């Protein structure tokens, strides 16, 4: 480790110590989500199960609640529930990463954990350079930086970042988020036999490619994987205009289902589908674990979307990661299901109720004093209206006559109600994870997901009043303390 790297790590650790008490005093601090110990967290990085242990790194700016020269923070877990904050994995100390060790991924090779990430460099005039770098670890805790292994290929601007690497047959492949010289978003594919020499094979998807029209000026954080017989390209495009219920956030995160032809380096695909319909979700990353599950974690935030207005800023931290979800491809649908381990988080049963007719009268759930819980509803085929109020901060509604499901929340910027919606032909199941300042809602076994931060205006001791009303049959309801 260079002296500069040691110094940067020391400074970040000092910052954590210095601000510990102010950060931890925040009533909005989450109970079962991964957060930065101080400062700003954004993308999940390097998600891998290595030697049995899950490792999840994250983009981290320790010195302020804005973006800047990112570090890689590091969490590890045996069970996806209890996480340990590990020593800093990467600090932006070298010439090829001076303005940030940007997003990337992890693989296992010869028993070692190998990281690929973007070295972000900006000169005094704001000119950008980007290097795809490699770092190798024998113990999963300390990383030996090998420097750049990919220089910018021809045809792209320096917005070329977020390498995701995987193995197919005897070769390694890498997708990189990119902007081509005509200022449109792309995904570049590269190949290597030894992880060190990489050959650029071309852009496999992007704005104006494969029959897609204008589709943004930059595509970030690509991830390409096989899932139950199809291939999925997950990507976060920037520059899409809001279109009805779609693309409501500042930037999007979604996927294309398709087929990658490794020989010709082409990817035929269908339409773009948003992964999450809520307010805060971006830059997800997946990994294949030893059980053969495709797990995904996202950033519970969106770049430039009122980041400077988050109420946690006064406690010197901002953002969190989502819960881990398992992806499944079933009957032509991509489902996102909370990782099964999460059921182990359940403590006391708070509600266990079967069959009940909903009515206009709000039925208050016995969740007194609970700010953190999991709630399940199974709904009858006769459901025509549902409203679930989560305190004063959020409401979930479904209207069968318009087939619209919505998540409403009190804006943390102007205090007015705002909503995100999607169409759903039927609502049969609703599963919500409520943390002190977040909600993740899974509908119909993961057909649609809504993730959002909620900042209820009460102090930590107040109860959240959860009420349900509507027309139709509630077949079953369960809730657990978490
Ligand atoms: C996505 C992103 C990535 C980049 C990282 C920097 O949120 O902009 O493209 O690598 O964040 O923190």
mmCIF file of N, CA and C and ligand atoms in Angstrom, residues 42-43 59 67-68 70 102-103 118 161-162 218 220-221 238 282-283 299 303, ligand 1:
data_model
loop_
_atom_site.group_PDB
_atom_site.id
_atom_site.type_symbol
_atom_site.label_atom_id
_atom_site.label_comp_id
_atom_site.label_asym_id
_atom_site.label_seq_id
_atom_site.Cartn_x
_atom_site.Cartn_y
_atom_site.Cartn_z
ATOM 1 N N UNK A 42 -23.197 5.645 -2.621
ATOM 2 C CA UNK A 42 -24.050 5.449 -3.802
ATOM 3 C C UNK A 42 -23.984 4.000 -4.264
ATOM 4 N N UNK A 43 -23.507 3.715 -5.444
ATOM 5 C CA UNK A 43 -23.706 2.380 -6.020
ATOM 6 C C UNK A 43 -23.176 1.217 -5.174
ATOM 7 N N UNK A 59 -19.832 2.555 -3.243
ATOM 8 C CA UNK A 59 -19.242 3.860 -3.552
ATOM 9 C C UNK A 59 -19.399 4.746 -2.323
ATOM 10 N N UNK A 67 -21.138 14.191 -3.843
ATOM 11 C CA UNK A 67 -20.281 13.259 -4.587
ATOM 12 C C UNK A 67 -18.859 13.811 -4.695
ATOM 13 N N UNK A 68 -17.931 12.972 -5.068
ATOM 14 C CA UNK A 68 -16.537 13.404 -5.178
ATOM 15 C C UNK A 68 -15.629 12.218 -5.433
ATOM 16 N N UNK A 70 -14.453 9.064 -4.923
ATOM 17 C CA UNK A 70 -15.025 7.944 -4.158
ATOM 18 C C UNK A 70 -14.002 6.912 -3.707
ATOM 19 N N UNK A 102 -14.149 4.552 -8.992
ATOM 20 C CA UNK A 102 -15.562 4.476 -9.340
ATOM 21 C C UNK A 102 -16.040 3.026 -9.405
ATOM 22 N N UNK A 103 -17.314 2.873 -9.772
ATOM 23 C CA UNK A 103 -17.981 1.573 -9.648
ATOM 24 C C UNK A 103 -17.332 0.451 -10.442
ATOM 25 N N UNK A 118 -13.441 1.519 -12.079
ATOM 26 C CA UNK A 118 -13.039 2.610 -12.951
ATOM 27 C C UNK A 118 -12.201 3.621 -12.192
ATOM 28 N N UNK A 161 -17.259 3.698 -18.036
ATOM 29 C CA UNK A 161 -17.018 3.270 -16.653
ATOM 30 C C UNK A 161 -17.917 2.108 -16.206
ATOM 31 N N UNK A 162 -17.641 1.639 -14.994
ATOM 32 C CA UNK A 162 -18.445 0.628 -14.296
ATOM 33 C C UNK A 162 -18.312 -0.772 -14.890
ATOM 34 N N UNK A 218 -26.084 8.695 -21.801
ATOM 35 C CA UNK A 218 -25.062 7.920 -21.087
ATOM 36 C C UNK A 218 -25.731 6.719 -20.448
ATOM 37 N N UNK A 220 -25.089 3.882 -17.555
ATOM 38 C CA UNK A 220 -24.195 3.556 -16.456
ATOM 39 C C UNK A 220 -24.442 2.143 -15.945
ATOM 40 N N UNK A 221 -23.445 1.607 -15.277
ATOM 41 C CA UNK A 221 -23.550 0.363 -14.501
ATOM 42 C C UNK A 221 -24.243 -0.800 -15.220
ATOM 43 N N UNK A 238 -29.187 7.307 -18.653
ATOM 44 C CA UNK A 238 -29.444 8.698 -18.270
ATOM 45 C C UNK A 238 -29.918 9.465 -19.490
ATOM 46 N N UNK A 282 -31.421 2.902 -8.080
ATOM 47 C CA UNK A 282 -30.504 3.167 -9.194
ATOM 48 C C UNK A 282 -29.296 2.234 -9.104
ATOM 49 N N UNK A 283 -28.640 2.070 -10.248
ATOM 50 C CA UNK A 283 -27.344 1.395 -10.352
ATOM 51 C C UNK A 283 -27.284 0.035 -9.642
ATOM 52 N N UNK A 299 -28.840 0.760 -5.292
ATOM 53 C CA UNK A 299 -28.644 1.975 -4.497
ATOM 54 C C UNK A 299 -30.032 2.549 -4.223
ATOM 55 N N UNK A 303 -29.008 9.689 -8.560
ATOM 56 C CA UNK A 303 -28.110 10.841 -8.653
ATOM 57 C C UNK A 303 -28.882 12.123 -8.996
HETATM 58 C C1 LIG B 1 -23.651 5.759 -10.908
HETATM 59 C C2 LIG B 1 -22.252 6.356 -11.017
HETATM 60 C C3 LIG B 1 -21.328 5.453 -11.801
HETATM 61 C C4 LIG B 1 -19.980 5.851 -11.282
HETATM 62 C C5 LIG B 1 -20.270 6.116 -9.829
HETATM 63 C C6 LIG B 1 -19.459 7.215 -9.214
HETATM 64 O O1 LIG B 1 -24.355 6.257 -9.830
HETATM 65 O O2 LIG B 1 -22.303 7.637 -11.591
HETATM 66 O O3 LIG B 1 -21.448 5.569 -13.194
HETATM 67 O O4 LIG B 1 -19.029 4.853 -11.451
HETATM 68 O O5 LIG B 1 -21.631 6.448 -9.750
HETATM 69 O O6 LIG B 1 -19.673 7.276 -7.850
#
